Amino acid sequence: MSTEEDRRGDDPVVGEPKTTAAGAPGVAVAMRHAMRQMGARRTVATLRHVNQVDGFDCPGCAWPEPHDRSMAEFCENGVKAVAEEATRARVDRSFFAEHTIADLAERDDHWLGQQGRLTEPVVKRPGADRYEPIGWDEALDLVASELRALADPDEAVFYTSGRTSNEAAFVYQLFARAFGTNNLPDCSNMCHESSGAALNETLGIGKGTVTLDDITHTDLLIVVGQNPGTNHPRMLTALEEAKRNGARIVAVNPLPEAGLLRFDNPQKVRGLVGQGTDLADLFLQVRSNGDLALFSAINARLLERDAASGGTVLDHEFIAQHCDGFDEYAASLEKLSWDDVDEATGLDRSEIDAAVDLVVGADRIIVCWAMGLTQHRNSVATIREVVNFLLLRGNMGRPGAGACPVRGHSNVQGDRTMGIYEKPSEALLDALAAEFGFEPPRDHGVDTVDAIRAMADGRARTFFAVGGNFVSAAPDTDVVRAALERCRLTVNVSTKLNRSHTACGEISLILPCLGRTEADVRAAGPQRVTVEDSMGVVHASHGRLDPASEHLRSEVAILSELAERTVGERVTIDWPAMRDDYAVIRSHISRVIPGFDDMERRIAEPGGFVLPNPPRDERRFATATGSARFTVNPLEVLAIPADQLLLQTLRSHDQYNTTIYGLDDRYRGIKGGRRVVFVSPTDLGALGLADGDVVDLVSRYEGVERRAAGFRVVAYPIAARTCAAYFPEANPVVPLDSTAEVSNTPTSKSVVVSLERR
């Protein structure tokens, strides 16, 4: 299979990568973007409310707000996210009259997003070549009638992204389960599902175990498989504070990233005119997929040093009182092959020993990670090994220590807490039954990968998405597009145009909704929603701007009205009450979801409230054994043929998830284009390629060839035997069937590819 992407305007100019993040250039870029999208008055009116107690939560990342918030509690990419939503550009009925769906499918993701906010519902009817306006009542009746006509509720897939509020997520999962299915895949399936699987097994909770105060008061931070300078820029402020409190930082990544080298804090004089803050004390340029080997090696060294010191390196008291499986785990490390470690990591053993020196010298340690760890075949095993590392020295359940999976989208963690999950617990289903008086389905539903398979096989006929850009987010783009186009009905609840709107079922609707920045006024008056950040803090968000169109409805209103029309005669649930007053939803949440008791009062407190976290709060572990669990994770080195490289997909600094803000990645020296592939000079020589060559990325998995065409080769200081390219452009070569063990997450960081010169 092959995918030819539209390359108009994608002619990158390559310069030197940066070694410093943020600073005055970051401020300038952010303000240029804001002014272009919003204008001067709207920029001022909007940015003063971002991440403020009485304002709205940034629709970008899930990094938590500090206790003491500045007047400018946002970052460069946060400004871009807000400006994208608060843009003055509009997509109206004349736009859809002018553009066929085939025409839109030829446009790149950046062009689609830059057309502006959607203003009214539109429908593509059977046999039509474009969308046309449709009224809300007709649109919702159409969706409801199609859902009721399905032979089985499991023929419907209900997908969501992490932008959705807690209130909308709760209503959404309630609607799907009242309809009769647990088919509730979400974006977590493609990112931190591996983290949740590993942490639930070993610690008894699928979330991180640290707070923001822990980050700033630790002794050692290991940031692995994560690029905070682009993906979570406000994290840099926390890293700077930790450094100034005496912490050391180890950066583990195949690419040197500006955001882990030096931070010029634009809110400090030293960040604008001084030297800024050097961050990483040690940079370990590990090969992609080498993290399991690295942590296994560090843990083996810790055991050796403990034995040599007479038992003073490990926390034997913690291990004895709170853990199980240690003896079996320790025995497994005696069999570790150091030749395999060398091959998998690409590191010199002296570099590993330097990391061990820092570990032994630190009393409190935190490990932070993101997609660099979660999107491999062995991702769950890798994160279990990270937990082993933390348990060895008791770095769990005490200040300044613990596990920190850094979530991406602003409420992706909250969605899961609210029940957006294809494998719900019996406790959740029992609570829903008791609260609402119906029997929810008990069989597990499909996750993202299995949802694509179900649509491709004709087992799922309806795809309903709240937020997100499914086509661009998912792997194996051609397969995903074909799966959606085989559906009878596809529906997207969206704020802006995206590529998923061009992959239509026989009937396709776009239902435009309010954004996080916009005022939401219902029958009961102005409404607030809530979100949960990456560290388990739940707080309120109040939209402030006038809606982009009088025809927009909130996600809660859309879902409540659709639920009433679809299942209102089958289950006795007061959908209109939830639609008109979100406090009614929060009242239900407080009785259904653990930790949310007295929710309405607690979200009124400045900063909201912190959810219980037993491993962090009381060293209590709700695992199968009641203890924190050491696990054995055998090391298998991924074989890469001599004429191929291991590809990882990544973000440009000018994007957030699938939203493309612009065509520059100034931290990596790329300007005016995105179709680039980063390769080490050594590998270029071995492959007979040169900087500036244009190649196709080609993967061959289980006899199927996948191709992404026309990538400019960039000589870059990336780890040997690896390469990197931006998603979604590189997604066509990520095989749908190559997924992580246990979590079923696509292996977007472990794709063996050939670079074929055009």
Tab-separated table of C-alpha atoms in Angstrom, residues 5-7 9-15 17 255 645-655 662-680 684 689-698 708-716 718 722-733 753-755 758:
chain	number	residue	atom	x	y	z
A	5	GLU	CA	0.380	13.140	0.724
A	6	ASP	CA	-0.206	16.629	-0.590
A	7	ARG	CA	3.237	18.308	-0.470
A	9	GLY	CA	4.136	24.340	0.400
A	10	ASP	CA	6.188	21.651	2.160
A	11	ASP	CA	9.728	22.565	1.134
A	12	PRO	CA	11.735	22.626	4.354
A	13	VAL	CA	14.809	24.750	4.924
A	14	VAL	CA	17.236	23.154	7.363
A	15	GLY	CA	19.404	25.028	9.839
A	17	PRO	CA	19.210	22.846	15.971
A	255	LEU	CA	17.643	12.960	20.210
A	645	LEU	CA	16.688	1.888	10.591
A	646	LEU	CA	14.323	2.006	13.552
A	647	LEU	CA	11.867	4.860	13.043
A	648	GLN	CA	10.165	6.784	15.815
A	649	THR	CA	7.400	9.291	15.149
A	650	LEU	CA	7.484	12.579	17.038
A	651	ARG	CA	6.000	16.064	17.198
A	652	SER	CA	7.307	19.260	15.716
A	653	HIS	CA	7.538	22.241	18.036
A	654	ASP	CA	4.820	23.812	15.860
A	655	GLN	CA	2.162	21.237	16.663
A	662	GLY	CA	2.731	26.021	11.588
A	663	LEU	CA	5.441	24.514	9.388
A	664	ASP	CA	8.467	25.361	11.535
A	665	ASP	CA	10.336	23.380	14.182
A	666	ARG	CA	12.842	25.957	15.287
A	667	TYR	CA	14.285	23.797	18.083
A	668	ARG	CA	15.387	21.241	15.501
A	669	GLY	CA	16.312	23.825	12.863
A	670	ILE	CA	13.465	23.065	10.443
A	671	LYS	CA	11.609	25.876	8.686
A	672	GLY	CA	8.802	25.819	6.149
A	673	GLY	CA	8.048	22.102	5.999
A	674	ARG	CA	7.297	18.900	7.878
A	675	ARG	CA	8.183	16.039	5.553
A	676	VAL	CA	11.652	15.432	6.937
A	677	VAL	CA	13.422	12.381	8.334
A	678	PHE	CA	16.215	12.833	10.877
A	679	VAL	CA	19.151	10.430	10.406
A	680	SER	CA	22.613	10.314	11.966
A	684	LEU	CA	23.647	8.210	6.083
A	689	LEU	CA	22.482	8.692	1.371
A	690	ALA	CA	23.278	12.369	1.881
A	691	ASP	CA	21.723	15.312	3.655
A	692	GLY	CA	19.115	16.787	1.324
A	693	ASP	CA	18.196	13.559	-0.464
A	694	VAL	CA	14.484	12.872	-0.848
A	695	VAL	CA	13.362	9.402	0.200
A	696	ASP	CA	10.278	7.321	0.799
A	697	LEU	CA	9.807	5.722	4.217
A	698	VAL	CA	8.972	2.061	3.629
A	708	ALA	CA	5.058	7.331	3.108
A	709	ALA	CA	6.406	9.326	0.206
A	710	GLY	CA	8.712	12.287	-0.209
A	711	PHE	CA	10.751	12.980	2.958
A	712	ARG	CA	13.767	15.288	2.920
A	713	VAL	CA	16.723	13.635	4.668
A	714	VAL	CA	18.199	15.734	7.484
A	715	ALA	CA	21.614	14.850	8.904
A	716	TYR	CA	21.015	15.094	12.656
A	718	ILE	CA	20.263	11.273	16.584
A	722	THR	CA	17.534	5.058	14.462
A	723	CYS	CA	15.657	7.778	12.602
A	724	ALA	CA	12.729	10.060	13.350
A	725	ALA	CA	9.918	11.754	11.429
A	726	TYR	CA	6.867	13.792	12.347
A	727	PHE	CA	3.406	12.356	12.758
A	728	PRO	CA	0.845	12.288	11.230
A	729	GLU	CA	2.970	12.379	8.065
A	730	ALA	CA	4.814	9.173	9.022
A	731	ASN	CA	1.761	7.329	10.384
A	732	PRO	CA	1.104	5.438	7.107
A	733	VAL	CA	4.128	3.203	7.793
A	753	VAL	CA	11.944	1.125	7.839
A	754	SER	CA	13.962	1.392	4.666
A	755	LEU	CA	14.817	4.806	3.226
A	758	ARG	CA	13.178	8.806	-5.022
